[in-house]
PDB file of C-alpha atoms in Angstrom:
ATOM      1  CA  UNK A   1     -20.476 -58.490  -1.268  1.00  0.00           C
ATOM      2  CA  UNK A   2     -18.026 -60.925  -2.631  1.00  0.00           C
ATOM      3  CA  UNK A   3     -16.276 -59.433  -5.664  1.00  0.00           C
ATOM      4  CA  UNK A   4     -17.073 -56.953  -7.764  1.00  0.00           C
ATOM      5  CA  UNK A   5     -20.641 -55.593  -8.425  1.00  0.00           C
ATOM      6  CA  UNK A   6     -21.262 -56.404 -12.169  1.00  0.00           C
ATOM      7  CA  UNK A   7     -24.285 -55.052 -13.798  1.00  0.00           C
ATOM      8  CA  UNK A   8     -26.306 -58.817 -12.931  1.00  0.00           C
ATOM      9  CA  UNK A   9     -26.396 -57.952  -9.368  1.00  0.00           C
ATOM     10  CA  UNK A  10     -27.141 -53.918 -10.224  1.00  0.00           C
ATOM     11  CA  UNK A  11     -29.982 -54.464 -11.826  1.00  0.00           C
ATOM     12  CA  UNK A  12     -31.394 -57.925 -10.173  1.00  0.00           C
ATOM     13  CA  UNK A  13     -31.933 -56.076  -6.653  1.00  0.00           C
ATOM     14  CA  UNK A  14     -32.988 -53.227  -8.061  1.00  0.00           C
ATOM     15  CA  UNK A  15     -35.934 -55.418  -9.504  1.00  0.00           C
ATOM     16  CA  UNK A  16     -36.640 -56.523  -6.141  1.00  0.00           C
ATOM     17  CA  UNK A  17     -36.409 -53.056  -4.341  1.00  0.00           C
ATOM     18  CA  UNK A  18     -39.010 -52.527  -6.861  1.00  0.00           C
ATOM     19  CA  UNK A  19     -40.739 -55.404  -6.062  1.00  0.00           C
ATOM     20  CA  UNK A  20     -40.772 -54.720  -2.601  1.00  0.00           C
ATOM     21  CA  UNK A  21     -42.536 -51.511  -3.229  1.00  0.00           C
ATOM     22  CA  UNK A  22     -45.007 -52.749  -5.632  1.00  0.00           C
ATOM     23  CA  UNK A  23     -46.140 -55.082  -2.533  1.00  0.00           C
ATOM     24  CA  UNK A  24     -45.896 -52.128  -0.320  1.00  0.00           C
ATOM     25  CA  UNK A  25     -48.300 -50.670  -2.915  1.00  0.00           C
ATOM     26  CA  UNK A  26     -50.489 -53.705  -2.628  1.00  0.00           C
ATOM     27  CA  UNK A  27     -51.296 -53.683   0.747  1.00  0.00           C
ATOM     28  CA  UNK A  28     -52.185 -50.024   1.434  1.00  0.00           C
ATOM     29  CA  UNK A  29     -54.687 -50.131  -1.584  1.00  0.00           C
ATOM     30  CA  UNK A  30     -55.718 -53.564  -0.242  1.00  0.00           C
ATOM     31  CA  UNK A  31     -56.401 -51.879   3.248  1.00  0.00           C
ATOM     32  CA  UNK A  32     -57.513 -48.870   1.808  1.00  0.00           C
ATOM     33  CA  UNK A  33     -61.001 -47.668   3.406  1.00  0.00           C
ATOM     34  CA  UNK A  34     -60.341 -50.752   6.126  1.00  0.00           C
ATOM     35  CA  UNK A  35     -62.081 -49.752   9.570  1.00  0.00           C
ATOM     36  CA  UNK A  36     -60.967 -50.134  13.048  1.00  0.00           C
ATOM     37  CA  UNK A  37     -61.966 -49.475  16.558  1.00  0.00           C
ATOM     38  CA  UNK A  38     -59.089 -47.713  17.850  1.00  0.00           C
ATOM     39  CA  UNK A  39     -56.842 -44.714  16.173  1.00  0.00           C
ATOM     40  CA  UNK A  40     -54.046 -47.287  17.207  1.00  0.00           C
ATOM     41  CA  UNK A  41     -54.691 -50.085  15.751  1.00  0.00           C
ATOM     42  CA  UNK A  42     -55.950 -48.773  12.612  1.00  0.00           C
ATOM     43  CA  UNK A  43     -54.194 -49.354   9.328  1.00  0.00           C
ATOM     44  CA  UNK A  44     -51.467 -47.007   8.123  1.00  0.00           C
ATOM     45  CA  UNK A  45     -49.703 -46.700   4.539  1.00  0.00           C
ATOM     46  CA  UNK A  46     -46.384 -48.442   4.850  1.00  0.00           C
ATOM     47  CA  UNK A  47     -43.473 -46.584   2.391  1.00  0.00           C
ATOM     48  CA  UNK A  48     -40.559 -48.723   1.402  1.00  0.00           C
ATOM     49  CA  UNK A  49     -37.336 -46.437   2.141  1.00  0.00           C
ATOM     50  CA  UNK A  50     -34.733 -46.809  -0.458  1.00  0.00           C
ATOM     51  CA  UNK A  51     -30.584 -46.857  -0.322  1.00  0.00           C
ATOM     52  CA  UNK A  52     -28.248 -46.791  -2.409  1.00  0.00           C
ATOM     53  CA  UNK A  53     -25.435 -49.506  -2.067  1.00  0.00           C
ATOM     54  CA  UNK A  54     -21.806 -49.086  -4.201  1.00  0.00           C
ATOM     55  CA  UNK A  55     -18.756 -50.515  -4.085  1.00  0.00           C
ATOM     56  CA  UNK A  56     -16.801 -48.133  -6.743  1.00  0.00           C
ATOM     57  CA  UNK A  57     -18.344 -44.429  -7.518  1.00  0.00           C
ATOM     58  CA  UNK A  58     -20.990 -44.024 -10.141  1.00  0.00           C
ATOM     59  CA  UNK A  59     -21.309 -48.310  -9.374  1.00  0.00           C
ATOM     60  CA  UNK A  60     -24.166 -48.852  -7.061  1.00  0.00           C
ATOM     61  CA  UNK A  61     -27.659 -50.156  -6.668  1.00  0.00           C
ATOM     62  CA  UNK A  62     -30.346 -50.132  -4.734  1.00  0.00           C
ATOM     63  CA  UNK A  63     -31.317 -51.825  -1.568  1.00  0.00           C
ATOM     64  CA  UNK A  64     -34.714 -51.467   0.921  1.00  0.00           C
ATOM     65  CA  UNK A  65     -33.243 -50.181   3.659  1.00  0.00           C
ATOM     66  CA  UNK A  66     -36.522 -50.312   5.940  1.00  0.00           C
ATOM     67  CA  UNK A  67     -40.616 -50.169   5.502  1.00  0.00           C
ATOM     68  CA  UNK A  68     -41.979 -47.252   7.342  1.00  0.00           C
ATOM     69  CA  UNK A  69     -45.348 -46.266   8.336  1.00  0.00           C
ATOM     70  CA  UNK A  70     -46.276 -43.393   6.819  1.00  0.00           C
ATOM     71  CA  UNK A  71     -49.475 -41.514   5.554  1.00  0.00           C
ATOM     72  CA  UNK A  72     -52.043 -39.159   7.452  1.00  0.00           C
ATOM     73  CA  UNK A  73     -53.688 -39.920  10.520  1.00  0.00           C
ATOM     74  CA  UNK A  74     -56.557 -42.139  10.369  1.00  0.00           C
ATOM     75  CA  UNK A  75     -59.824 -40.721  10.183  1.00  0.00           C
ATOM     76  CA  UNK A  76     -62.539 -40.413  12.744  1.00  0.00           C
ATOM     77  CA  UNK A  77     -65.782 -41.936  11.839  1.00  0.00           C
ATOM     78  CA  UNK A  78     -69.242 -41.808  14.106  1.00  0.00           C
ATOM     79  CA  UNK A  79     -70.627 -44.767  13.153  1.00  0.00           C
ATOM     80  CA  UNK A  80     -72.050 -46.098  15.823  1.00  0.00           C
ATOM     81  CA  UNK A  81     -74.120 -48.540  14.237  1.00  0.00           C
ATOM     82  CA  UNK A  82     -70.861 -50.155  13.016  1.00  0.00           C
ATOM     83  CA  UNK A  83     -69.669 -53.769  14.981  1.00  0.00           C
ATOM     84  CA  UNK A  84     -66.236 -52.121  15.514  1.00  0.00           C
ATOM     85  CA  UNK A  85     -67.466 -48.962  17.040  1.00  0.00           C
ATOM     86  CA  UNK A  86     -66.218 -47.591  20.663  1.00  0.00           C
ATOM     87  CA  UNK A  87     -67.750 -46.372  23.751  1.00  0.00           C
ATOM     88  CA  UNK A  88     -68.169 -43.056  22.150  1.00  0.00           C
ATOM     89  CA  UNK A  89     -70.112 -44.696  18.344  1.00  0.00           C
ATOM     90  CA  UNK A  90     -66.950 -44.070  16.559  1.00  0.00           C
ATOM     91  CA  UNK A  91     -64.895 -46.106  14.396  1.00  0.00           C
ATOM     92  CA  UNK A  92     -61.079 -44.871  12.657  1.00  0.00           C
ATOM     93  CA  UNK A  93     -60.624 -45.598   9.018  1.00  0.00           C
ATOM     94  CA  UNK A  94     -57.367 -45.863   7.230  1.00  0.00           C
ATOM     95  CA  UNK A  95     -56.095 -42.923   5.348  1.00  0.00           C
ATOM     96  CA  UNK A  96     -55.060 -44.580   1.875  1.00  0.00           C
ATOM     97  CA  UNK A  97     -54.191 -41.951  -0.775  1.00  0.00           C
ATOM     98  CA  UNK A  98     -55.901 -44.525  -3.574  1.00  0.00           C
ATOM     99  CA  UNK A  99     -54.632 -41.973  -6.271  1.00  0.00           C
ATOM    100  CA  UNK A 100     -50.642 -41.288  -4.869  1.00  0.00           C
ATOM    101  CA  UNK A 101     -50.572 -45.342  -4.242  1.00  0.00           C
ATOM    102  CA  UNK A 102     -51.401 -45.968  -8.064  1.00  0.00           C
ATOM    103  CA  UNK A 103     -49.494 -43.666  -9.223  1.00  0.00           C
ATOM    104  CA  UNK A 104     -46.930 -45.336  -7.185  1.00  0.00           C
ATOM    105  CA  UNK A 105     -47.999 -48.909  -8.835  1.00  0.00           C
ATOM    106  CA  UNK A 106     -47.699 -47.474 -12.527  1.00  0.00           C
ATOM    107  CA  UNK A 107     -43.978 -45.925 -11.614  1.00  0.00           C
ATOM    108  CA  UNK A 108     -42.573 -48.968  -9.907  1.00  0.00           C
ATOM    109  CA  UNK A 109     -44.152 -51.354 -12.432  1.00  0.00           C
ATOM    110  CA  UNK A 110     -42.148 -48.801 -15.087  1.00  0.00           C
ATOM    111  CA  UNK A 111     -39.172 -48.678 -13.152  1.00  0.00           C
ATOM    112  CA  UNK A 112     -39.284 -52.796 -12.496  1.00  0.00           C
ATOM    113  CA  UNK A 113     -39.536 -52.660 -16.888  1.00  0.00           C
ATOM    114  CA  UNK A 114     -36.509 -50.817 -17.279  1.00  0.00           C
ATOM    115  CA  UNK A 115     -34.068 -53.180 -15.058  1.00  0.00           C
ATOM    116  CA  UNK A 116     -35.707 -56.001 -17.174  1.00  0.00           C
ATOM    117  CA  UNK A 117     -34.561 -54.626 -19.993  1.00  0.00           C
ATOM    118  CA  UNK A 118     -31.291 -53.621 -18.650  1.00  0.00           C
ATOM    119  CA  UNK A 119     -30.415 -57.255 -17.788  1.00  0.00           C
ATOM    120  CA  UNK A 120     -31.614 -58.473 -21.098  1.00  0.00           C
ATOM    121  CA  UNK A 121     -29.415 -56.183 -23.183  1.00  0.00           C
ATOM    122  CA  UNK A 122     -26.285 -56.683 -20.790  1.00  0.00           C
ATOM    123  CA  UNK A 123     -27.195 -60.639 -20.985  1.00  0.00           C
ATOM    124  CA  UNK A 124     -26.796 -60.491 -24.705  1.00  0.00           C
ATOM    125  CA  UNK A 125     -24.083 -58.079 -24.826  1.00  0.00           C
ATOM    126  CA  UNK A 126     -22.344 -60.610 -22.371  1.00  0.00           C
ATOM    127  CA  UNK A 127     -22.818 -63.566 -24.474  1.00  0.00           C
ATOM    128  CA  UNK A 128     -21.197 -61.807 -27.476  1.00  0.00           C
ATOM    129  CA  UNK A 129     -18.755 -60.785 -25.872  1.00  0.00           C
ATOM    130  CA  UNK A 130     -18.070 -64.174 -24.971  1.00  0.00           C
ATOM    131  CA  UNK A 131     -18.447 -65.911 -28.511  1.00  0.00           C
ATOM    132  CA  UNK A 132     -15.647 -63.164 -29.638  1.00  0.00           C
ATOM    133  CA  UNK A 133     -13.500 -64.979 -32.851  1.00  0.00           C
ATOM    134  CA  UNK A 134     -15.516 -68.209 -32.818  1.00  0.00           C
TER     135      UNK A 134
ATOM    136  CA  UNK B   1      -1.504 -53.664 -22.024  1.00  0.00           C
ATOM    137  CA  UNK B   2       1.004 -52.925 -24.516  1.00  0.00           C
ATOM    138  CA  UNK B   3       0.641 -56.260 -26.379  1.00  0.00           C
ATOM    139  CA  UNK B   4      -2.982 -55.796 -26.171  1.00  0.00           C
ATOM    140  CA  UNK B   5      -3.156 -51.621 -27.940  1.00  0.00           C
ATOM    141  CA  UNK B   6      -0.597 -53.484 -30.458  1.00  0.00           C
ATOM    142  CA  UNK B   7      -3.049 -56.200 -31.767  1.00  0.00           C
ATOM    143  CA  UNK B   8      -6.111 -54.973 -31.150  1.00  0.00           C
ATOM    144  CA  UNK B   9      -5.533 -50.909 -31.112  1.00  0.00           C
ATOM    145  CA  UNK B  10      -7.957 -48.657 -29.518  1.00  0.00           C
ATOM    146  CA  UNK B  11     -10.970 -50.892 -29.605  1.00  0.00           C
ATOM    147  CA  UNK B  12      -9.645 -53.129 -26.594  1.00  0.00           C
ATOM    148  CA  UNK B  13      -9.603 -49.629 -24.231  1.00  0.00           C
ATOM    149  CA  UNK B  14     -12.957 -48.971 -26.021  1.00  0.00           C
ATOM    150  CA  UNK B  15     -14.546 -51.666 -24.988  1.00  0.00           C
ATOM    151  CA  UNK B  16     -13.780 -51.870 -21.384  1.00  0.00           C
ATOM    152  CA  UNK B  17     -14.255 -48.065 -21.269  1.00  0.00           C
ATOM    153  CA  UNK B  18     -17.934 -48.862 -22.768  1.00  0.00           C
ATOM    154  CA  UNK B  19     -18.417 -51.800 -20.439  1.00  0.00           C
ATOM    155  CA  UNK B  20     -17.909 -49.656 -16.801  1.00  0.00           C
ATOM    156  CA  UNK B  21     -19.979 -46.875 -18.712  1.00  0.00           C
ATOM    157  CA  UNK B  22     -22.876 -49.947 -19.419  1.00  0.00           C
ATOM    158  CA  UNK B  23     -22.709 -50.069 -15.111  1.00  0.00           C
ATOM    159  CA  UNK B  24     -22.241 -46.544 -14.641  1.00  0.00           C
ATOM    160  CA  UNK B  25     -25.703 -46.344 -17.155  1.00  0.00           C
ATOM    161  CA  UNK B  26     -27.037 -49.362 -15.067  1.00  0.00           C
ATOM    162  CA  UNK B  27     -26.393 -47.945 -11.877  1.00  0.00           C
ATOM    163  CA  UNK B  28     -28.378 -44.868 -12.648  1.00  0.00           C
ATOM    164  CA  UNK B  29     -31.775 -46.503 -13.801  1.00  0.00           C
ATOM    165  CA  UNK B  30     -31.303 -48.884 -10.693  1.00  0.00           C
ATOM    166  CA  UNK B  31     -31.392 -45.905  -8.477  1.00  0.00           C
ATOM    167  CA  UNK B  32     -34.126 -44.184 -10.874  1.00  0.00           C
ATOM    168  CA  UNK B  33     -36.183 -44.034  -7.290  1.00  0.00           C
ATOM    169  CA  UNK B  34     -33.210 -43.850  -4.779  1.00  0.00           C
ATOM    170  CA  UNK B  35     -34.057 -40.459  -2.791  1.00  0.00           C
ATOM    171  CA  UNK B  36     -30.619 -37.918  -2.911  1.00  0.00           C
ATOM    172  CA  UNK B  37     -29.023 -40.598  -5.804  1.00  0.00           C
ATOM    173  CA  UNK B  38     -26.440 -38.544  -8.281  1.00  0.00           C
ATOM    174  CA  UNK B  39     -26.459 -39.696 -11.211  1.00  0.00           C
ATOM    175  CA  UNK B  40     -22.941 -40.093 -13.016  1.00  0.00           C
ATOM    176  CA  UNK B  41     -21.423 -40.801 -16.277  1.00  0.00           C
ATOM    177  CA  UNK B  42     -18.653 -41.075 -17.999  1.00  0.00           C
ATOM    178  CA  UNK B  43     -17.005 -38.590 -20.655  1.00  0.00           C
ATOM    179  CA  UNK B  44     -16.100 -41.465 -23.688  1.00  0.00           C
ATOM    180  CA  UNK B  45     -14.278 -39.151 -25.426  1.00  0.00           C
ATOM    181  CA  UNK B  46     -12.102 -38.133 -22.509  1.00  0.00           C
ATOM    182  CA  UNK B  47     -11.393 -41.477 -21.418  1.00  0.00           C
ATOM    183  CA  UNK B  48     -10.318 -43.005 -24.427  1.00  0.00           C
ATOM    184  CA  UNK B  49      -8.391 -39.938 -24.973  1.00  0.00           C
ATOM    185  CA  UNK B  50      -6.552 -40.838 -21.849  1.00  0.00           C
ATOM    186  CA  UNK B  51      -6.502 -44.572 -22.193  1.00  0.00           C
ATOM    187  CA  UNK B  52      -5.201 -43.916 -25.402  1.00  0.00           C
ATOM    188  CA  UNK B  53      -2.345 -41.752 -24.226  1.00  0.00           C
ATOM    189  CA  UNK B  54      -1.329 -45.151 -22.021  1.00  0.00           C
ATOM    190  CA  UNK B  55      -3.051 -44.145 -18.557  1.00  0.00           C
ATOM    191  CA  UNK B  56      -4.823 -47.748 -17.208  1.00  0.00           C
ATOM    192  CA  UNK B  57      -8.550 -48.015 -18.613  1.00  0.00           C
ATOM    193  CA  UNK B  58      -9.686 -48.115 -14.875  1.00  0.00           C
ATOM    194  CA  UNK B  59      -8.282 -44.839 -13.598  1.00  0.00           C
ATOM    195  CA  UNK B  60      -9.122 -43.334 -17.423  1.00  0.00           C
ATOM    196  CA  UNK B  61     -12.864 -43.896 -16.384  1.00  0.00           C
ATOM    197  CA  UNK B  62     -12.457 -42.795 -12.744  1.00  0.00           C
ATOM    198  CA  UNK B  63     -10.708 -39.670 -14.229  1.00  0.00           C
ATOM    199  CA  UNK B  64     -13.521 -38.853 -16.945  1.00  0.00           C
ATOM    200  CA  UNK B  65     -16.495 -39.396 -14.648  1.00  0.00           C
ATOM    201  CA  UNK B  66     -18.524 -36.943 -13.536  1.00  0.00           C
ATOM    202  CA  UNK B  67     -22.026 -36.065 -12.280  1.00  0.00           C
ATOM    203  CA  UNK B  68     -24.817 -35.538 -14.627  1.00  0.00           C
ATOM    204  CA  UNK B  69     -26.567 -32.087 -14.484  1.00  0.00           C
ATOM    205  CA  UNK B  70     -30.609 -32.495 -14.348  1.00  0.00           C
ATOM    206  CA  UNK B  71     -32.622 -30.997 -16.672  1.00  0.00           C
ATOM    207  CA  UNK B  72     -35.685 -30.308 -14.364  1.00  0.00           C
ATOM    208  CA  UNK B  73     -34.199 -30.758 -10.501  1.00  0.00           C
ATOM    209  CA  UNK B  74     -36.614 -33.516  -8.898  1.00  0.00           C
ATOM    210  CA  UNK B  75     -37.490 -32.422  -5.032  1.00  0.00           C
ATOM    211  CA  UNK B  76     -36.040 -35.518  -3.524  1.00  0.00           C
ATOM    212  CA  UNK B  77     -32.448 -34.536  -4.619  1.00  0.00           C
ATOM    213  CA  UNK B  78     -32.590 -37.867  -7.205  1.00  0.00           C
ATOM    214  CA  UNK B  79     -30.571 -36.319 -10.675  1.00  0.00           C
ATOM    215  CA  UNK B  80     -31.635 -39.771 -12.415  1.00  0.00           C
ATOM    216  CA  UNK B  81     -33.775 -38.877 -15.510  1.00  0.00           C
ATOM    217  CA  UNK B  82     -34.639 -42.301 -17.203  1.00  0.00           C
ATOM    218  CA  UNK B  83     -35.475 -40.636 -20.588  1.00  0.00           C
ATOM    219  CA  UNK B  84     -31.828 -39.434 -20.578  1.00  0.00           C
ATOM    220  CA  UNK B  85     -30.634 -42.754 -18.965  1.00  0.00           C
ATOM    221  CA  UNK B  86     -32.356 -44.979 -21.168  1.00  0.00           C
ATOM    222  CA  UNK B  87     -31.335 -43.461 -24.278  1.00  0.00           C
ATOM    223  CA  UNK B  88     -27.509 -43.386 -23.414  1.00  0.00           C
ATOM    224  CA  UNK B  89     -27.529 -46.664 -22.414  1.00  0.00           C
ATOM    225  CA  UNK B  90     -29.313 -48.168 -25.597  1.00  0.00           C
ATOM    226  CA  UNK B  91     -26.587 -45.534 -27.178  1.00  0.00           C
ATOM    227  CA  UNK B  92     -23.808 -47.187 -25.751  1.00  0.00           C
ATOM    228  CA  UNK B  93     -25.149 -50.704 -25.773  1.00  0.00           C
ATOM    229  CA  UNK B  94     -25.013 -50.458 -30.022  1.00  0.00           C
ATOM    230  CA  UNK B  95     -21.685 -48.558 -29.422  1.00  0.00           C
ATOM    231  CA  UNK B  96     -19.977 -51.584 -27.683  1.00  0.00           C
ATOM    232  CA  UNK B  97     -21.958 -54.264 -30.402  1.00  0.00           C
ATOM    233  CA  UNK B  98     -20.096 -51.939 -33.007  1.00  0.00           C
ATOM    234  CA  UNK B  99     -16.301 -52.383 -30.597  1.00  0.00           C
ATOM    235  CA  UNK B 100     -17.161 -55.914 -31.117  1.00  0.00           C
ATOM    236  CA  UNK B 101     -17.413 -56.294 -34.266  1.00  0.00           C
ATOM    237  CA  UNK B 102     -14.266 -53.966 -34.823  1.00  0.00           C
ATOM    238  CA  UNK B 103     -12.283 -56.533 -32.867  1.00  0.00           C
ATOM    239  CA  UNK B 104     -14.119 -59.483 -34.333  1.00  0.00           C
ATOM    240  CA  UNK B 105     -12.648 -58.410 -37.862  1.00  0.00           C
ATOM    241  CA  UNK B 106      -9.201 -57.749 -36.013  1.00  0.00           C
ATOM    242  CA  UNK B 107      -8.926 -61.637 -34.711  1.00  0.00           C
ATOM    243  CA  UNK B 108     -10.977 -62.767 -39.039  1.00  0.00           C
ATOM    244  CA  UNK B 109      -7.496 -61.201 -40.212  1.00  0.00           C
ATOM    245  CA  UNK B 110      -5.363 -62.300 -37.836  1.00  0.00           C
ATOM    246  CA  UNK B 111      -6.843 -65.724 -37.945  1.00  0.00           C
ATOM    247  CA  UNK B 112      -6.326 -65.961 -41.921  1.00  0.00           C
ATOM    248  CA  UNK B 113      -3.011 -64.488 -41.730  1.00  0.00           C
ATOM    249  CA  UNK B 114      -2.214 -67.348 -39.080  1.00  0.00           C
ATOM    250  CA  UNK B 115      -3.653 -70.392 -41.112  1.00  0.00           C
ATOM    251  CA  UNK B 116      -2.251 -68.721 -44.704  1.00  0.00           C
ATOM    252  CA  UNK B 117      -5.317 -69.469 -46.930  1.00  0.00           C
TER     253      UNK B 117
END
């Protein structure tokens, strides 16, 4: 990164980290319950992995370092009245945690908050600063 | 750095000191979900203790930081505790308004004392 960090670029990717995990959060409750016809090709909860990033000590923020694919197995269904059912009647479902991923939602959605309201103080802190003996 | 503790005393050291703290605080609630993160902070006191004893305002902070000691250990080895983050840094937000406005009266006075009215 060009420069020094200055709090701006501390707290604007830190807001998208979060961001990035809110959509993370998204999907798996979007897929939640979603059926397939194979244990492969079934849907699993993808986890954001975070990393911290600094240029001095104590000065760093946060960066998605990669999206994972995480969660329990999915879970054998015999269904074999289903469409997407196998040789065998049985279909996989994905293993969403519904209750971990919004309680997931409600913490990033916090955590997104906070950096807002870390760049707004810092914004008018800045512009103070910069009207000093006018 | 000399002409600057002359005309504007300990509240130019105070207020960079309080501006890498502001970061410091920032970087802590930034990394509020950041898996093994330590939170750190800065000793004030200490630092402008040593700033004002003529050691540079950047190796005064780098001197008086130190990690922050959780008050419930979170599994994931994060120290962050945003209650304690957020609080210190709407603390030293009001703290650096108030350096401000010491050094806003400095530059009133020398202003008037300038134009003689």
């Amino acid at each position: 990164m060009p420069g020094p960090m200055n709090i701006f670029d501390i707290a604007g990717r830190a807001m998208s980290a979060q961001l990035v995990r809110l959509n993370t959060t998204a999907s798996n409750l979007a897929n939640a319950g979603s059926i397939s016809s194979s244990k492969e090709t079934a849907f699993r909860a993808l986890k954001p992995v975070f990393q911290s990033v600094g240029d001095r000590p104590g000065v760093a923020t946060v960066n998605v370092a990669s999206i994972v694919e995480g969660g329990g197995d999915p879970v054998k269904r015999h269904m074999p009245g289903h469409p997407l059912a196998d040789a065998n009647g049985d279909v996989w479902e994905a293993n969403v945690d519904t209750a971990a991923e919004l309680v997931e939602m409600v913490e990033s959605a916090r955590q997104y908050e906070n950096n807002v309201q870390v760049l707004q103080t810092v914004k008018t802190l800045t512009l103070d600063t910069l009207r000093l003996g006018q | 750095m000399a002409d600057g503790q002359s005309l504007f005393g300990i509240h130019a050291a105070a207020l960079a000191l309080r501006s890498q703290r502001m970061s410091m605080l920032a970087s802590n609630i930034a990394n509020a979900a950041t898996p093994g993160y330590k939170a750190r902070d800065i000793d004030f006191d200490r630092a402008l203790d040593l700033a004002s004893r003529g050691v540079a305002t950047g190796e005064a902070a780098d001197e008086a930081t130190a990690y922050r000691v959780p008050v419930t250990p979170s599994l994931d080895g994060n120290t962050v505790e945003l209650s304690t983050e957020q609080t210190l840094f709407a603390e030293n937000a009001v703290q650096y308004r108030s350096t401000l406005a010491f050094l806003q009266g400095r530059i009133a006075t020398i202003t008037r004392a300038l134009k003689g009215d």
